[in-house]
Amino acid sequence: MTIPADPTADQASNRAPDEAAGEAVEARAHPDHGGSNAEAADEDYEEEENEEEEEELDGPAAEAAENEKVEAVFRRLSEAPVGIRVHDVTIRGNTKTRDALIEAEAVDLIRSAATVQDLVRAASIANARLRRLEVFDSVLITLDSGPPELPGTTNVVIEVVEAANPIDGNVGCFSKPEAKSWSVEGSLRMKNIFGYGDIWDASGAYGWDQSSEISIGVSLPRFRSIPAPLTARASLLSHDWLKFSSYKERLLGLSFGLLSSMHHDLSYNLTWRTLTDPSQMASKSIRKQLGHSLLSAMKYTYTIDQRDSHVRPTKGYAFVSTSQVGGLWDRKGLRFFRQEFDIRGALPFGFYNAALNAGISAGVILPLGRGFMGSPSSVPDRFFLGGHSSPVCSLGGLTSLLGFKTRGIGPTELRRFVPSESVMDDSAASPGRDYLGGDFAVSAFADLSFDLPLKLFRNAGIHGHAFLTAGNLAKLSESEFGNFSFSEFGRTSRSSAGVGIIVPTKLFRVEINYCYILKQFEHDRGKTGIQFSFSSPM
């Protein structure tokens, strides 16, 4: 008989132990001790009568007998493990995908099972692994009885249906109201081109007066005997930060994913970075870092996410730690150590689907090398706070502070004044200030989400929230660490509060918030009022 193994282990376990149950019946019919030959003959006769009665049953009676047999199997499995051995594993349906890939993901796991219970569990895990490759439309693992001459064995059949369309893509348009800009983003993926589960993708983004990006990459779930998936990506990225920090940034880079699992991620990045100032108005701190530089960095991320949703968590917790070491080449302050922590949790209240989300994030960046505390850190690698992205969704990043514009708080420096012929009174022209970011940053938030009274809104997932956010930045490099104190850091923290409505969709998440600035300081770019945000839901 066959047993289908789905990601749901219950379906697999309903029929998997049937053969083992048959062996148990056979053992009871022919006891090794404690009975005579006559008693054994009587039991055989009774079994024959039972079989004849089962053949005569039909309709509800037959269904009841079958249910009773299944319950007997479950009772047997609940009492003790039932031993079994995998005799053979057969792979079917893979016309393009290599057998070696399927074997590496599933066969070794299945063969390691020593009991029926372990086998059902292993089949379910193997099914999930194969589906996670994203190159199959369906996966079916069947457990059948082994050869008659080998009792206590089973044959396993892995049947896959390869993706009918190996190409997919998407395109979307997103807005950043705080920067008064829009961006068009799109991606194209080609799956399993060479049969190794390889996924090739190309993506691009173009933002009006803001940024553009083009990148291509490939990921391999397994390469030879390396158990971890490998990725490689080449990218060309351009950022226009003239409105905030008087420089344009262009990055030409290669990145390699060396380790990727549920909790761990290790990557290496090699980037040629160019900073320019077309306006010729950059502040002194920015001008020191203009030009070309080579950034070589190793990055490790540890993630735990036990929340029930990424878009609207109602229970669970999450933790992310990101460590980055940059600078195999000691040039222009690009030798640094950067560490970030992000921890948050969600607590349900039990009415109106209300839940409280709260979190705190912190990060520090320090230059490396001789006299490192007297050296400046790289401006593009520092921390910046501000923007309208949801702090609930943006796990692992120190960016959002509702009510403040992008790069809207922290240390600033006066830009260089450039006289203009069109300005009669030079003293009346203000050159503005550059936002320099911080070497140490902390942000925190509390967000209470709840259902709206109307059933129409609840069915569409539209809900309300009330929030409180706070954060601050400080400079530690260039000997500024001696002037740092936690009491002053807390006193100068910025904060905001507000309420809003969230409209989640498959393409983007819309937030309509009223933000009230509780605390800000000179040169901060915060504003009380209605603010809109369109962002990707994760």
XYZ file of C-alpha atoms in Angstrom:
538
model
C 0.000 0.000 0.000
C 1.106 3.576 -0.507
C 1.336 6.477 1.879
C 1.364 10.090 0.536
C 3.668 12.366 2.509
C 2.595 16.001 2.441
C 3.993 18.932 4.390
C 1.145 18.153 6.786
C 2.393 15.218 8.780
C -1.137 14.174 9.754
C -1.978 13.066 6.226
C 1.204 11.063 6.070
C 0.709 9.368 9.408
C -2.848 8.203 8.697
C -1.651 5.304 6.540
C 2.083 4.986 7.101
C 1.998 2.419 9.935
C -0.490 0.035 8.261
C 2.123 -2.539 7.419
C 3.528 -2.411 10.939
C 0.027 -3.004 12.278
C -0.241 -6.052 10.023
C 2.971 -7.394 11.513
C 1.545 -6.908 14.991
C -1.557 -8.889 14.049
C 0.651 -11.626 12.628
C 2.666 -11.741 15.843
C -0.470 -12.157 17.899
C -1.740 -14.973 15.617
C 1.453 -17.000 16.028
C 2.675 -16.455 19.607
C 6.167 -17.577 20.485
C 5.151 -18.843 23.913
C 2.239 -19.130 26.347
C -0.212 -21.115 24.098
C -0.787 -24.565 22.500
C -1.013 -25.521 18.826
C -4.762 -26.003 19.249
C -5.156 -22.463 20.563
C -3.126 -21.127 17.631
C -5.349 -23.066 15.221
C -8.454 -21.649 16.876
C -7.051 -18.130 16.521
C -6.317 -18.755 12.823
C -9.882 -19.948 12.358
C -11.236 -16.846 14.117
C -9.108 -14.605 11.888
C -10.478 -16.317 8.769
C -14.009 -15.738 10.047
C -13.207 -12.061 10.698
C -11.838 -11.685 7.174
C -15.020 -13.241 5.713
C -17.154 -10.875 7.807
C -15.110 -7.870 6.599
C -15.652 -8.948 2.990
C -19.408 -9.028 3.553
C -19.425 -5.519 5.073
C -20.331 -2.628 2.857
C -21.458 0.970 3.174
C -21.358 2.524 6.657
C -20.333 -0.775 8.269
C -17.254 -1.071 6.067
C -16.340 2.567 6.761
C -16.705 1.990 10.502
C -14.477 -1.085 10.283
C -11.861 0.882 8.382
C -11.957 3.682 10.970
C -11.551 1.122 13.750
C -8.537 -0.334 11.963
C -6.973 3.131 11.638
C -7.585 3.827 15.322
C -5.885 0.545 16.170
C -2.867 1.638 14.163
C -2.693 4.950 16.017
C -2.959 3.143 19.352
C -0.071 0.904 18.347
C 2.062 3.891 17.318
C 1.275 5.766 20.510
C 2.350 2.827 22.673
C 5.872 2.342 21.319
C 8.038 3.002 18.245
C 7.510 0.575 15.368
C 10.765 -0.423 13.707
C 11.142 -0.187 9.933
C 13.934 -0.071 7.359
C 13.981 1.828 4.065
C 14.805 -0.695 1.325
C 14.771 1.511 -1.785
C 14.179 5.133 -2.766
C 12.940 5.945 -6.271
C 12.855 9.414 -7.847
C 10.316 10.167 -10.589
C 9.207 13.152 -12.644
C 12.486 15.089 -12.801
C 13.228 15.602 -16.483
C 15.561 18.552 -15.925
C 16.469 18.522 -12.234
C 19.505 16.418 -11.345
C 18.959 13.338 -9.198
C 21.909 14.394 -7.048
C 20.066 17.534 -5.890
C 16.953 15.623 -4.813
C 19.075 12.950 -3.158
C 21.045 15.540 -1.191
C 17.866 17.271 0.012
C 15.718 14.229 0.804
C 17.186 10.724 0.360
C 19.795 10.761 3.130
C 17.216 12.124 5.565
C 14.669 9.428 4.662
C 17.196 6.567 4.850
C 18.209 7.615 8.359
C 14.725 6.808 9.738
C 14.638 3.695 11.956
C 10.969 3.690 12.974
C 7.649 4.331 11.251
C 7.224 7.482 13.308
C 10.669 8.775 12.282
C 10.006 7.892 8.640
C 6.740 9.845 8.489
C 8.448 12.810 10.126
C 11.445 12.595 7.770
C 9.174 12.383 4.718
C 7.354 15.535 5.815
C 10.626 17.437 6.331
C 11.996 16.220 2.981
C 8.811 17.371 1.260
C 9.199 20.845 2.762
C 12.870 20.998 1.711
C 12.073 20.157 -1.893
C 9.261 22.699 -2.052
C 11.569 25.335 -0.605
C 13.799 25.003 -3.689
C 11.038 26.843 -5.638
C 11.622 24.744 -8.771
C 8.736 22.262 -8.345
C 5.012 22.865 -8.709
C 4.261 19.857 -6.492
C 6.072 17.184 -4.484
C 4.587 13.831 -3.423
C 6.469 11.331 -1.277
C 4.901 7.864 -1.176
C 5.761 5.091 1.294
C 4.990 1.610 -0.062
C 5.530 -1.898 1.280
C 8.924 -3.465 0.675
C 9.659 -6.808 -0.998
C 7.654 -9.743 0.472
C 10.857 -11.606 1.237
C 12.088 -8.659 3.371
C 9.520 -8.076 6.144
C 9.699 -4.834 8.048
C 10.918 -2.822 5.014
C 9.423 -0.080 2.881
C 10.063 1.465 -0.517
C 9.918 5.236 -0.856
C 8.895 6.976 -4.080
C 9.649 10.692 -4.504
C 7.540 12.108 -7.315
C 8.028 15.719 -8.381
C 6.349 17.954 -10.935
C 8.768 20.550 -12.256
C 7.621 24.146 -12.648
C 5.629 24.566 -15.835
C 6.827 28.143 -16.214
C 10.477 28.580 -15.157
C 10.275 32.369 -15.566
C 8.454 34.777 -13.265
C 8.722 38.438 -12.397
C 7.025 41.432 -10.862
C 6.987 45.185 -11.131
C 5.695 47.874 -8.796
C 5.651 51.580 -8.116
C 6.424 52.878 -4.624
C 6.438 56.318 -3.085
C 8.529 57.984 -0.405
C 6.479 60.996 0.637
C 9.124 62.258 3.053
C 11.544 62.569 0.123
C 8.809 63.615 -2.328
C 9.911 60.910 -4.743
C 8.626 57.814 -6.489
C 10.440 54.699 -7.594
C 9.719 51.952 -10.096
C 11.028 48.527 -9.110
C 10.974 45.259 -11.016
C 12.579 41.836 -11.003
C 12.834 38.800 -13.286
C 13.701 35.254 -12.199
C 14.677 32.162 -14.188
C 14.551 28.868 -12.307
C 16.489 25.643 -12.682
C 18.227 26.523 -15.937
C 21.005 23.947 -15.479
C 19.088 21.486 -13.321
C 20.886 22.203 -10.062
C 17.982 24.135 -8.516
C 19.784 27.287 -9.621
C 17.794 30.518 -9.602
C 19.016 33.409 -11.753
C 17.503 36.797 -11.136
C 17.835 40.322 -12.429
C 16.357 43.320 -10.661
C 16.222 47.029 -11.248
C 14.904 50.122 -9.533
C 14.701 53.713 -10.630
C 13.729 56.570 -8.363
C 13.083 60.079 -9.574
C 15.857 62.318 -8.161
C 16.719 59.695 -5.604
C 18.379 56.399 -6.550
C 18.759 53.708 -9.163
C 19.911 50.117 -8.982
C 20.679 47.300 -11.396
C 21.760 43.879 -10.175
C 22.025 40.288 -11.343
C 22.553 37.240 -9.184
C 22.458 33.477 -8.894
C 21.718 31.167 -5.979
C 22.528 27.474 -5.656
C 20.810 25.427 -2.923
C 23.766 23.011 -2.893
C 27.156 22.930 -4.582
C 28.929 19.565 -4.541
C 29.381 18.502 -0.910
C 28.727 21.957 0.601
C 25.441 21.635 2.533
C 24.716 25.378 2.749
C 23.225 27.323 -0.184
C 25.559 29.657 -2.073
C 24.686 32.995 -3.684
C 26.534 35.516 -5.809
C 25.402 38.954 -6.976
C 26.818 41.808 -9.005
C 25.205 45.211 -8.605
C 25.473 48.832 -9.642
C 23.796 51.220 -7.212
C 23.489 54.973 -7.269
C 22.161 57.143 -4.417
C 21.505 60.857 -4.515
C 21.908 62.282 -1.000
C 22.387 65.893 -2.097
C 19.231 67.044 -0.295
C 20.392 65.584 2.999
C 24.167 65.237 3.085
C 25.595 66.952 -0.039
C 26.986 63.915 -1.835
C 26.132 61.356 -4.467
C 27.111 57.758 -3.874
C 27.843 55.187 -6.564
C 28.539 51.566 -5.664
C 29.832 48.855 -7.971
C 29.952 45.647 -6.010
C 30.152 41.894 -5.786
C 28.612 39.958 -2.925
C 28.909 36.284 -2.087
C 26.633 34.411 0.301
C 28.829 31.893 2.101
C 26.326 30.507 4.604
C 22.576 30.762 4.760
C 20.245 28.874 7.083
C 17.160 29.545 9.161
C 19.105 31.478 11.799
C 22.556 32.200 10.342
C 23.730 34.207 7.352
C 27.349 34.912 6.396
C 28.339 36.986 3.366
C 31.352 38.712 1.854
C 31.068 42.024 -0.002
C 33.592 43.748 -2.236
C 32.521 47.236 -3.288
C 34.100 50.042 -5.283
C 32.563 53.210 -3.839
C 32.619 56.705 -5.337
C 31.431 59.821 -3.491
C 30.978 63.057 -5.450
C 29.650 66.546 -4.719
C 28.224 68.102 -7.922
C 26.900 71.107 -5.981
C 30.352 72.020 -4.582
C 28.595 72.920 -1.334
C 29.483 69.964 0.880
C 30.525 70.611 4.448
C 34.095 70.075 5.563
C 33.384 66.613 7.037
C 31.824 65.419 3.775
C 34.564 66.887 1.580
C 37.194 64.882 3.483
C 35.594 61.646 2.304
C 34.905 62.467 -1.350
C 36.566 60.314 -3.998
C 37.094 56.609 -4.620
C 37.522 53.866 -2.047
C 37.441 50.079 -1.931
C 35.328 48.441 0.745
C 35.924 44.806 1.613
C 33.644 43.539 4.378
C 32.498 40.323 6.022
C 28.971 40.360 7.438
C 27.281 37.888 9.794
C 23.607 37.976 10.776
C 21.864 35.875 13.403
C 18.058 35.917 13.268
C 15.265 34.490 15.393
C 11.719 35.349 14.337
C 8.878 33.619 16.169
C 6.191 36.169 15.305
C 2.946 34.957 13.739
C 3.092 37.597 10.981
C 5.606 39.987 9.444
C 2.996 42.562 8.442
C 0.788 42.561 11.543
C 2.292 40.556 14.417
C -0.104 39.723 17.244
C 2.131 37.392 19.271
C 5.698 36.135 19.400
C 9.131 37.712 19.471
C 12.079 38.417 17.160
C 15.788 39.098 17.579
C 18.418 40.097 15.026
C 22.137 40.595 15.573
C 24.273 41.898 12.695
C 28.079 42.090 12.876
C 30.217 43.564 10.112
C 33.975 43.912 9.831
C 35.252 46.085 6.993
C 38.709 46.884 5.725
C 41.059 44.282 4.310
C 42.636 47.349 2.672
C 43.369 50.277 4.980
C 42.121 53.205 2.911
C 40.178 56.308 3.877
C 38.808 55.051 7.152
C 37.099 51.993 5.627
C 38.481 49.741 8.344
C 35.683 49.500 10.853
C 33.593 47.269 13.081
C 29.816 47.704 13.041
C 27.368 45.981 15.366
C 23.562 46.167 15.450
C 20.929 44.608 17.698
C 17.179 44.578 17.193
C 14.761 42.930 19.607
C 10.976 43.122 19.660
C 7.891 41.290 20.841
C 4.129 41.201 20.329
C 1.539 40.684 23.072
C -2.131 39.922 22.233
C -4.913 41.505 24.306
C -7.785 39.208 23.322
C -10.294 41.823 22.103
C -10.709 43.479 18.689
C -7.622 41.478 17.617
C -5.618 44.082 19.516
C -1.911 43.537 20.092
C 0.939 45.581 21.488
C 4.201 45.525 19.536
C 7.278 46.967 21.205
C 10.942 46.937 20.255
C 14.315 48.520 20.731
C 17.245 48.747 18.330
C 20.822 49.819 18.937
C 23.969 50.051 16.861
C 27.578 51.187 17.061
C 30.313 51.671 14.477
C 33.979 52.114 15.392
C 36.986 52.719 13.136
C 39.793 50.156 13.358
C 43.541 50.629 13.272
C 46.169 52.641 15.134
C 44.654 55.638 16.897
C 41.220 54.460 15.801
C 39.238 56.640 18.213
C 40.821 59.742 16.739
C 39.945 58.698 13.167
C 36.660 59.505 11.427
C 34.199 56.749 10.559
C 32.913 56.447 7.006
C 29.820 58.636 6.538
C 27.873 56.191 4.293
C 28.353 53.424 6.879
C 27.070 55.477 9.828
C 23.567 55.276 11.283
C 20.788 57.622 10.205
C 17.318 58.011 11.692
C 14.113 59.302 10.160
C 11.620 58.320 7.509
C 8.081 57.027 7.414
C 8.603 53.279 7.026
C 6.781 51.170 9.596
C 8.980 50.223 12.572
C 6.797 47.133 13.105
C 7.771 45.625 9.745
C 11.358 46.865 9.337
C 13.098 44.157 11.387
C 16.864 44.518 11.743
C 17.252 48.153 10.769
C 17.894 51.470 12.545
C 16.087 53.748 10.136
C 12.501 54.580 11.009
C 11.371 57.420 13.265
C 7.832 58.430 12.351
C 7.218 62.151 11.951
C 10.839 62.931 10.971
C 12.091 63.096 7.421
C 14.792 60.825 6.013
C 18.124 61.518 7.747
C 16.192 64.153 9.674
C 17.982 64.125 13.052
C 21.462 63.862 14.509
C 24.766 65.697 14.185
C 24.879 68.314 11.412
C 27.438 70.659 9.900
C 27.056 73.898 7.955
C 27.548 73.552 4.221
C 30.082 75.630 2.337
C 28.704 78.965 1.165
C 28.947 79.545 -2.598
C 28.109 83.157 -3.657
C 25.621 83.476 -6.482
C 25.296 86.379 -8.900
C 21.511 86.147 -8.689
C 21.600 86.855 -4.968
C 22.159 90.546 -4.231
C 22.613 90.072 -0.495
C 24.930 87.117 0.140
C 24.280 87.252 3.864
C 20.606 86.455 3.246
C 21.343 83.186 1.447
C 21.522 80.140 3.741
C 23.629 77.237 2.425
C 21.829 74.724 4.645
C 23.332 71.922 6.688
C 24.617 68.415 6.046
C 23.338 65.555 8.184
C 26.368 63.471 9.145
C 24.773 60.510 10.913
C 26.012 58.952 14.128
C 28.451 56.316 15.344
C 26.061 55.246 18.099
C 22.292 55.061 17.682
C 19.285 53.828 19.639
C 15.638 53.766 18.615
C 12.532 52.334 20.278
C 8.847 52.058 19.477
C 5.516 50.894 20.890
C 2.625 50.204 18.534
C -0.927 49.200 19.503
C -2.848 47.717 16.558
C -6.573 46.957 16.639
C -9.480 46.064 14.361
C -11.827 48.773 13.177
C -15.568 48.451 14.009
C -16.786 47.970 10.440
C -16.884 44.359 9.214
C -15.922 45.508 5.711
C -12.601 46.808 7.041
C -11.948 43.687 9.109
C -12.520 41.392 6.121
C -10.092 43.453 4.023
C -7.422 43.470 6.743
C -7.671 47.244 7.181
C -6.925 48.125 10.791
C -5.932 51.025 13.010
C -2.958 51.664 15.260
C -1.571 54.105 17.788
C 2.186 54.489 18.138
C 5.008 56.084 20.071
C 8.563 56.287 18.689
C 11.835 57.667 20.062
C 15.503 57.669 19.072
C 18.801 59.489 19.054
C 22.252 59.557 17.439
C 25.681 60.456 18.790
C 29.181 60.821 17.400
C 31.993 58.763 18.978
C 34.817 58.954 16.419
C 37.370 61.748 16.097
C 37.830 61.720 19.905
C 34.179 62.656 20.544
C 33.675 59.564 22.741
C 35.164 61.498 25.661
C 32.244 63.918 25.572
C 29.586 61.184 25.478
C 27.285 60.542 28.449
C 24.169 58.379 28.605
C 22.274 60.979 30.617
C 22.815 63.623 27.938
C 22.043 61.070 25.230
C 18.687 60.318 26.856
C 17.886 63.984 27.446
C 18.408 64.865 23.779
C 16.380 61.948 22.387
C 13.717 62.830 19.835
C 10.200 61.382 20.062
C 6.833 61.375 18.314
C 3.366 59.872 18.752
C 0.310 59.412 16.589
C -2.539 57.318 15.246
C -3.266 55.953 11.807
C -4.960 53.504 9.478
C -3.086 50.666 7.757
C -4.213 49.175 4.438
C -2.231 46.007 3.614
C -2.179 44.704 0.034
C -0.206 42.052 -1.821
C 1.891 44.665 -3.629
C 2.438 47.318 -0.963
C 1.444 48.498 2.493
C -0.308 51.854 2.789
C -0.187 53.866 6.019
C -2.113 57.056 6.664
C -0.795 58.490 9.926
C -1.240 61.617 11.964
C 2.110 62.272 13.627
C 2.658 64.640 16.539
C 6.240 65.649 17.344
C 6.793 65.361 21.084
C 10.429 66.475 21.162
C 12.862 67.824 18.581
C 15.839 70.150 18.530
C 17.341 72.792 16.308
C 18.057 71.621 12.752
C 15.844 68.531 13.142
C 13.487 67.934 10.244
C 10.280 66.901 12.023
C 6.736 68.012 11.276
C 3.366 67.494 12.935
C 0.550 66.541 10.563
C -0.862 63.914 8.216
C 1.749 61.693 6.541
C 1.369 58.978 3.900
C 3.598 56.019 3.316
C 3.676 53.355 0.595
C 6.117 50.556 1.255
C 6.767 46.947 0.368
C 5.153 44.605 2.930
C 8.446 42.583 3.349
